[in-house]
Amino acid sequence: MATNHLKSANNIHNIFFNHSFSSMSPKIKVFAGTKSRYMAEEICKDLGLELGKMNITHFADGEFEVSFEESIRGCEVYLVQSTFPNTDNLMELLLMIDAAKRASAAKTIAVIPYFGWARQDRKDKPRVSIAAKLVADLLTAAGVDRVITMDLHADQIQGFFNVPVDHLYASSVFVPYIESLKLDNMVIATPDVGGAKRANSYAKYFDVPLVLCHKQRAKANVVASMTVIGDVKDKNVILVDDMVDTAGTITKAADLMLANGAKSVRALASHAIMSDPASELVDKSGLTEMIFTNSIPYSKGCKKCTIISIARMFADTIRRVHDFQSISSQYVFR
């Protein structure tokens, strides 16, 4: 009799727990680094979630400690942080990943709208570091399970990781904006030959000519000379780049296009690094408009700058990753 009761209890126990585990899926939680909180809040709003509670304690010597203020055990944790300078942003992200791993998160996914240090992706001269590979190694060593990022400076950086990388493209938000301008006689241009592949994708999509700028640098961030390859006379030019730092190249290219007879010149770039005096250079240049995404927070006064949000694109990607759906369908083009 006692044995039968025990068997019945075990059967009920097994049915209950088997049902619970089979219907269970990891809960999504989103957390933000200090400088990317604005982005995480927008992403959470689109996902219909509350931003996760996290605390970053700073010590007198500049060291800091990351702690999650709610349970993340068994959760799919998304950590939103662009790794633009200073290095505190990268260090914050590394500590967030480590803390999530130690708090038994089911998956730890880094959402990095702007992947910093990406310009150092190869040995272009003897005895230099390859910082992009080092950062990828640091993220992997910290325990990241996946990376979601946008418009890497070079596509091959994806291969620096031993975990999946979802590489998004700002063309998803830039193309509708360009279409809304309804420009006639449009040409797509690139401020340097290195961006030819990216600019060519836009030119093919809009079925318009591609114009190249050939530049020679005196040193880093300083352009010595520039030449336009292609016809821009009486054309509305769209300059395409992945990032703008000092704005020396993009403004020089715009002024050169106008000197060669262009009707108007607009520029779009995924990442607004905009180191001083970039904002002043853009305002004083012949550019009609400078268009960025909000992958990096930009608050400096620049009358010609337009900022387009990419939060919805990242929120949709998070949904698709969580539901094991393809993300390639959301690309306008790569």
Tab-separated table of C-alpha atoms in Angstrom:
chain	number	residue	atom	x	y	z
A	1	MET	CA	0.000	0.000	0.000
A	2	ALA	CA	2.723	2.436	1.009
A	3	THR	CA	4.702	1.456	-2.109
A	4	ASN	CA	1.708	2.201	-4.380
A	5	HIS	CA	1.229	5.615	-2.796
A	6	LEU	CA	4.924	6.316	-3.307
A	7	LYS	CA	4.719	5.323	-7.000
A	8	SER	CA	1.681	7.559	-7.503
A	9	ALA	CA	3.417	10.488	-5.851
A	10	ASN	CA	6.493	9.963	-8.027
A	11	ASN	CA	4.352	9.805	-11.185
A	12	ILE	CA	2.612	13.061	-10.292
A	13	HIS	CA	5.992	14.622	-9.447
A	14	ASN	CA	7.470	13.510	-12.824
A	15	ILE	CA	4.484	14.688	-14.879
A	16	PHE	CA	4.526	18.111	-13.211
A	17	PHE	CA	8.250	18.706	-13.579
A	18	ASN	CA	8.506	17.281	-17.110
A	19	HIS	CA	5.718	19.626	-18.222
A	20	SER	CA	7.373	22.596	-16.513
A	21	PHE	CA	10.769	22.025	-18.101
A	22	SER	CA	9.415	21.367	-21.604
A	23	SER	CA	7.383	24.585	-21.656
A	24	MET	CA	10.095	26.704	-20.095
A	25	SER	CA	12.154	29.158	-22.198
A	26	PRO	CA	14.830	31.568	-20.936
A	27	LYS	CA	13.482	34.924	-19.832
A	28	ILE	CA	14.944	37.986	-21.589
A	29	LYS	CA	16.553	40.668	-19.450
A	30	VAL	CA	18.269	43.774	-20.794
A	31	PHE	CA	20.917	45.766	-18.917
A	32	ALA	CA	22.850	48.884	-19.873
A	33	GLY	CA	26.341	50.209	-19.443
A	34	THR	CA	26.673	53.788	-18.213
A	35	LYS	CA	27.148	55.502	-21.592
A	36	SER	CA	24.636	53.372	-23.538
A	37	ARG	CA	21.685	53.592	-21.167
A	38	TYR	CA	19.790	55.836	-23.613
A	39	MET	CA	19.980	53.065	-26.240
A	40	ALA	CA	18.978	50.292	-23.835
A	41	GLU	CA	15.949	52.300	-22.681
A	42	GLU	CA	14.765	52.665	-26.296
A	43	ILE	CA	15.337	48.959	-26.967
A	44	CYS	CA	13.379	47.999	-23.824
A	45	LYS	CA	10.520	50.292	-24.792
A	46	ASP	CA	10.250	48.551	-28.168
A	47	LEU	CA	10.463	45.102	-26.549
A	48	GLY	CA	7.916	46.008	-23.872
A	49	LEU	CA	10.394	45.257	-21.082
A	50	GLU	CA	11.713	47.150	-18.090
A	51	LEU	CA	15.419	47.919	-18.110
A	52	GLY	CA	17.210	45.594	-15.705
A	53	LYS	CA	18.546	46.907	-12.397
A	54	MET	CA	22.317	47.063	-12.206
A	55	ASN	CA	24.726	49.013	-10.037
A	56	ILE	CA	28.213	50.292	-10.878
A	57	THR	CA	30.167	51.328	-7.793
A	58	HIS	CA	33.150	53.624	-8.330
A	59	PHE	CA	36.087	53.697	-5.934
A	60	ALA	CA	38.328	56.656	-5.148
A	61	ASP	CA	41.177	55.400	-7.351
A	62	GLY	CA	38.951	55.116	-10.451
A	63	GLU	CA	38.357	51.372	-10.162
A	64	PHE	CA	34.732	50.246	-10.332
A	65	GLU	CA	32.585	47.214	-9.540
A	66	VAL	CA	29.558	45.888	-11.437
A	67	SER	CA	26.680	44.105	-9.691
A	68	PHE	CA	23.239	42.985	-10.848
A	69	GLU	CA	20.519	44.062	-8.426
A	70	GLU	CA	18.056	41.355	-9.455
A	71	SER	CA	18.250	37.619	-10.125
A	72	ILE	CA	19.351	36.623	-13.632
A	73	ARG	CA	19.712	32.896	-12.972
A	74	GLY	CA	18.635	30.974	-16.071
A	75	CYS	CA	17.908	34.186	-17.999
A	76	GLU	CA	18.976	35.256	-21.491
A	77	VAL	CA	20.857	38.438	-20.635
A	78	TYR	CA	21.475	41.219	-23.164
A	79	LEU	CA	24.145	43.738	-22.179
A	80	VAL	CA	23.966	46.994	-24.162
A	81	GLN	CA	27.226	48.930	-24.328
A	82	SER	CA	29.129	50.617	-27.162
A	83	THR	CA	32.883	50.419	-26.634
A	84	PHE	CA	33.906	53.901	-27.735
A	85	PRO	CA	36.714	55.653	-25.831
A	86	ASN	CA	37.437	56.050	-23.042
A	87	THR	CA	38.346	52.491	-22.102
A	88	ASP	CA	35.991	52.531	-19.103
A	89	ASN	CA	33.168	51.605	-21.503
A	90	LEU	CA	34.980	48.471	-22.639
A	91	MET	CA	35.966	47.568	-19.074
A	92	GLU	CA	32.382	48.041	-17.902
A	93	LEU	CA	31.172	45.620	-20.561
A	94	LEU	CA	33.795	43.029	-19.627
A	95	LEU	CA	32.788	43.226	-15.956
A	96	MET	CA	29.095	43.009	-16.869
A	97	ILE	CA	29.745	39.826	-18.863
A	98	ASP	CA	31.804	38.326	-16.023
A	99	ALA	CA	29.171	39.187	-13.428
A	100	ALA	CA	26.396	37.689	-15.587
A	101	LYS	CA	28.331	34.455	-16.070
A	102	ARG	CA	28.993	34.186	-12.318
A	103	ALA	CA	25.306	34.877	-11.572
A	104	SER	CA	24.317	31.792	-13.640
A	105	ALA	CA	22.771	33.535	-16.651
A	106	ALA	CA	21.709	30.968	-19.270
A	107	LYS	CA	23.198	33.087	-22.074
A	108	THR	CA	25.156	36.319	-22.018
A	109	ILE	CA	24.843	38.382	-25.196
A	110	ALA	CA	26.778	41.611	-25.757
A	111	VAL	CA	24.891	44.224	-27.763
A	112	ILE	CA	27.594	46.565	-29.071
A	113	PRO	CA	26.123	49.156	-31.468
A	114	TYR	CA	29.603	50.650	-31.973
A	115	PHE	CA	32.525	48.217	-31.735
A	116	GLY	CA	35.496	50.352	-30.733
A	117	TRP	CA	39.151	49.699	-31.579
A	118	ALA	CA	37.984	48.281	-34.924
A	119	ARG	CA	40.293	50.466	-37.007
A	120	GLN	CA	43.219	48.431	-35.680
A	121	ASP	CA	42.260	45.251	-37.528
A	122	ARG	CA	45.581	44.291	-39.171
A	123	LYS	CA	49.319	44.910	-39.111
A	124	ASP	CA	49.662	47.817	-41.541
A	125	LYS	CA	53.226	48.431	-40.393
A	126	PRO	CA	55.794	46.465	-38.351
A	127	ARG	CA	55.515	46.021	-34.582
A	128	VAL	CA	51.937	47.224	-34.053
A	129	SER	CA	49.089	45.674	-32.084
A	130	ILE	CA	45.873	44.330	-33.610
A	131	ALA	CA	43.471	45.834	-31.084
A	132	ALA	CA	40.258	44.550	-32.708
A	133	LYS	CA	41.430	40.943	-32.237
A	134	LEU	CA	42.528	41.654	-28.669
A	135	VAL	CA	39.100	43.110	-27.783
A	136	ALA	CA	37.389	40.072	-29.344
A	137	ASP	CA	39.602	37.801	-27.225
A	138	LEU	CA	38.838	39.784	-24.075
A	139	LEU	CA	35.071	39.532	-24.650
A	140	THR	CA	35.361	35.787	-25.276
A	141	ALA	CA	37.549	35.267	-22.194
A	142	ALA	CA	35.034	37.196	-20.072
A	143	GLY	CA	32.391	34.646	-21.081
A	144	VAL	CA	30.237	36.216	-23.814
A	145	ASP	CA	28.055	33.716	-25.702
A	146	ARG	CA	27.103	35.944	-28.627
A	147	VAL	CA	27.762	39.432	-29.999
A	148	ILE	CA	25.312	41.714	-31.795
A	149	THR	CA	26.964	44.715	-33.442
A	150	MET	CA	26.573	47.092	-36.385
A	151	ASP	CA	28.729	48.247	-39.296
A	152	LEU	CA	32.125	46.975	-38.247
A	153	HIS	CA	35.001	48.947	-39.731
A	154	ALA	CA	36.030	45.757	-41.546
A	155	ASP	CA	33.799	42.707	-42.111
A	156	GLN	CA	36.603	40.277	-41.305
A	157	ILE	CA	36.506	41.314	-37.634
A	158	GLN	CA	33.620	38.833	-37.293
A	159	GLY	CA	36.218	36.106	-37.783
A	160	PHE	CA	38.164	37.296	-34.738
A	161	PHE	CA	35.434	35.794	-32.536
A	162	ASN	CA	34.880	32.142	-31.657
A	163	VAL	CA	31.238	32.838	-30.785
A	164	PRO	CA	28.359	33.821	-33.130
A	165	VAL	CA	28.370	37.441	-34.325
A	166	ASP	CA	25.227	39.087	-35.707
A	167	HIS	CA	26.517	41.903	-37.903
A	168	LEU	CA	23.781	44.460	-38.601
A	169	TYR	CA	23.849	47.222	-41.206
A	170	ALA	CA	22.746	50.833	-40.827
A	171	SER	CA	21.439	50.717	-44.406
A	172	SER	CA	18.193	49.485	-42.796
A	173	VAL	CA	17.588	53.006	-41.451
A	174	PHE	CA	19.597	55.072	-43.939
A	175	VAL	CA	17.867	53.840	-47.115
A	176	PRO	CA	14.337	54.947	-46.060
A	177	TYR	CA	15.770	58.338	-45.066
A	178	ILE	CA	17.530	58.824	-48.405
A	179	GLU	CA	14.351	57.802	-50.232
A	180	SER	CA	12.403	60.419	-48.271
A	181	LEU	CA	14.707	63.161	-49.626
A	182	LYS	CA	13.484	62.443	-53.199
A	183	LEU	CA	16.744	63.667	-54.766
A	184	ASP	CA	17.110	63.759	-58.542
A	185	ASN	CA	20.434	63.250	-60.372
A	186	MET	CA	21.775	61.444	-57.316
A	187	VAL	CA	25.213	59.834	-57.108
A	188	ILE	CA	26.716	57.810	-54.273
A	189	ALA	CA	30.283	58.670	-53.306
A	190	THR	CA	32.901	57.430	-50.883
A	191	PRO	CA	35.458	59.717	-49.211
A	192	ASP	CA	38.187	57.065	-49.588
A	193	VAL	CA	38.809	53.940	-51.646
A	194	GLY	CA	38.575	51.735	-48.540
A	195	GLY	CA	34.831	52.415	-48.346
A	196	ALA	CA	34.167	51.530	-51.995
A	197	LYS	CA	32.419	48.225	-51.211
A	198	ARG	CA	29.995	49.876	-48.785
A	199	ALA	CA	29.240	52.788	-51.142
A	200	ASN	CA	28.843	50.425	-54.103
A	201	SER	CA	26.055	48.575	-52.260
A	202	TYR	CA	24.118	51.852	-51.978
A	203	ALA	CA	24.828	52.729	-55.626
A	204	LYS	CA	23.540	49.338	-56.787
A	205	TYR	CA	20.416	49.563	-54.644
A	206	PHE	CA	19.488	53.043	-55.940
A	207	ASP	CA	20.786	52.247	-59.458
A	208	VAL	CA	22.921	55.402	-59.570
A	209	PRO	CA	26.601	56.046	-60.430
A	210	LEU	CA	29.423	55.541	-57.930
A	211	VAL	CA	32.076	58.241	-57.409
A	212	LEU	CA	35.336	57.620	-55.559
A	213	CYS	CA	37.688	59.928	-53.711
A	214	HIS	CA	41.352	59.005	-53.626
A	215	LYS	CA	43.124	60.446	-50.605
A	216	GLN	CA	46.676	60.500	-49.342
A	217	ARG	CA	47.355	60.976	-45.644
A	218	ALA	CA	50.241	62.980	-44.192
A	219	LYS	CA	49.661	61.093	-40.901
A	220	ALA	CA	46.758	59.633	-38.919
A	221	ASN	CA	43.679	61.914	-39.006
A	222	VAL	CA	45.417	64.345	-41.416
A	223	VAL	CA	44.628	64.310	-45.158
A	224	ALA	CA	47.408	65.610	-47.412
A	225	SER	CA	45.614	65.505	-50.774
A	226	MET	CA	42.394	64.237	-52.360
A	227	THR	CA	41.193	63.599	-55.927
A	228	VAL	CA	37.650	62.933	-57.228
A	229	ILE	CA	37.260	59.965	-59.589
A	230	GLY	CA	33.947	60.315	-61.440
A	231	ASP	CA	31.448	62.945	-62.579
A	232	VAL	CA	29.615	64.993	-59.936
A	233	LYS	CA	28.671	68.056	-62.010
A	234	ASP	CA	25.033	69.101	-61.343
A	235	LYS	CA	24.575	66.004	-59.163
A	236	ASN	CA	23.159	65.569	-55.667
A	237	VAL	CA	25.919	63.654	-53.904
A	238	ILE	CA	25.510	61.248	-50.976
A	239	LEU	CA	28.857	60.507	-49.287
A	240	VAL	CA	28.865	57.161	-47.466
A	241	ASP	CA	31.225	56.182	-44.632
A	242	ASP	CA	31.193	53.933	-41.566
A	243	MET	CA	32.398	56.514	-39.037
A	244	VAL	CA	33.401	60.167	-38.723
A	245	ASP	CA	36.137	60.994	-36.232
A	246	THR	CA	37.774	64.401	-36.819
A	247	ALA	CA	35.579	65.028	-39.920
A	248	GLY	CA	38.655	66.146	-41.869
A	249	THR	CA	38.189	63.603	-44.669
A	250	ILE	CA	34.417	63.937	-45.055
A	251	THR	CA	34.399	67.746	-45.098
A	252	LYS	CA	37.350	67.918	-47.493
A	253	ALA	CA	35.563	65.474	-49.812
A	254	ALA	CA	32.344	67.517	-49.654
A	255	ASP	CA	34.120	70.779	-50.475
A	256	LEU	CA	35.978	69.071	-53.329
A	257	MET	CA	32.694	67.723	-54.765
A	258	LEU	CA	31.185	71.208	-54.720
A	259	ALA	CA	34.320	72.634	-56.368
A	260	ASN	CA	33.788	70.045	-59.120
A	261	GLY	CA	30.253	71.281	-59.783
A	262	ALA	CA	28.086	69.194	-57.442
A	263	LYS	CA	24.609	70.598	-56.812
A	264	SER	CA	24.547	69.490	-53.164
A	265	VAL	CA	26.488	67.146	-50.894
A	266	ARG	CA	25.119	65.160	-47.985
A	267	ALA	CA	27.057	62.641	-45.908
A	268	LEU	CA	25.923	59.654	-43.893
A	269	ALA	CA	27.978	57.627	-41.438
A	270	SER	CA	26.979	54.906	-39.018
A	271	HIS	CA	29.032	56.090	-36.042
A	272	ALA	CA	29.371	59.694	-34.831
A	273	ILE	CA	32.726	59.668	-33.065
A	274	MET	CA	33.046	63.399	-33.826
A	275	SER	CA	36.215	64.281	-31.911
A	276	ASP	CA	36.806	68.015	-31.543
A	277	PRO	CA	36.783	70.104	-33.684
A	278	ALA	CA	34.634	67.843	-35.931
A	279	SER	CA	31.299	69.557	-35.208
A	280	GLU	CA	32.749	72.955	-36.061
A	281	LEU	CA	34.280	71.601	-39.286
A	282	VAL	CA	30.964	70.102	-40.391
A	283	ASP	CA	29.070	73.334	-39.740
A	284	LYS	CA	31.646	75.379	-41.685
A	285	SER	CA	31.848	72.908	-44.596
A	286	GLY	CA	29.816	72.819	-47.777
A	287	LEU	CA	27.814	69.838	-46.509
A	288	THR	CA	24.061	70.302	-46.676
A	289	GLU	CA	23.515	67.649	-44.002
A	290	MET	CA	25.487	65.112	-41.955
A	291	ILE	CA	23.437	62.013	-41.056
A	292	PHE	CA	24.359	59.618	-38.241
A	293	THR	CA	22.815	56.801	-36.220
A	294	ASN	CA	22.703	57.040	-32.424
A	295	SER	CA	25.150	54.139	-31.914
A	296	ILE	CA	27.298	56.641	-29.992
A	297	PRO	CA	25.671	59.394	-27.888
A	298	TYR	CA	26.138	62.716	-29.694
A	299	SER	CA	25.113	65.911	-27.930
A	300	LYS	CA	27.501	68.525	-29.341
A	301	GLY	CA	25.811	71.393	-31.111
A	302	CYS	CA	25.995	70.849	-34.873
A	303	LYS	CA	23.203	72.437	-36.896
A	304	LYS	CA	23.835	70.225	-39.901
A	305	CYS	CA	23.717	66.899	-38.030
A	306	THR	CA	20.693	64.582	-38.167
A	307	ILE	CA	20.552	61.574	-35.817
A	308	ILE	CA	18.494	58.467	-36.688
A	309	SER	CA	17.699	55.880	-34.015
A	310	ILE	CA	18.710	52.237	-34.516
A	311	ALA	CA	17.040	50.990	-31.306
A	312	ARG	CA	14.132	49.336	-33.132
A	313	MET	CA	16.545	47.457	-35.411
A	314	PHE	CA	18.410	46.083	-32.381
A	315	ALA	CA	15.174	45.270	-30.551
A	316	ASP	CA	13.930	43.300	-33.558
A	317	THR	CA	17.243	41.435	-33.726
A	318	ILE	CA	16.983	40.529	-30.029
A	319	ARG	CA	13.491	39.130	-30.665
A	320	ARG	CA	14.746	37.071	-33.598
A	321	VAL	CA	17.777	35.750	-31.710
A	322	HIS	CA	15.582	34.753	-28.765
A	323	ASP	CA	13.055	33.014	-31.042
A	324	PHE	CA	15.747	31.342	-33.199
A	325	GLN	CA	14.597	33.216	-36.308
A	326	SER	CA	16.699	34.435	-39.239
A	327	ILE	CA	17.901	38.036	-39.020
A	328	SER	CA	19.007	38.315	-42.661
A	329	SER	CA	15.469	39.158	-43.778
A	330	GLN	CA	15.684	42.544	-42.055
A	331	TYR	CA	18.651	43.671	-44.180
A	332	VAL	CA	17.910	46.057	-47.039
A	333	PHE	CA	21.327	45.050	-48.353
A	334	ARG	CA	24.700	44.178	-46.871
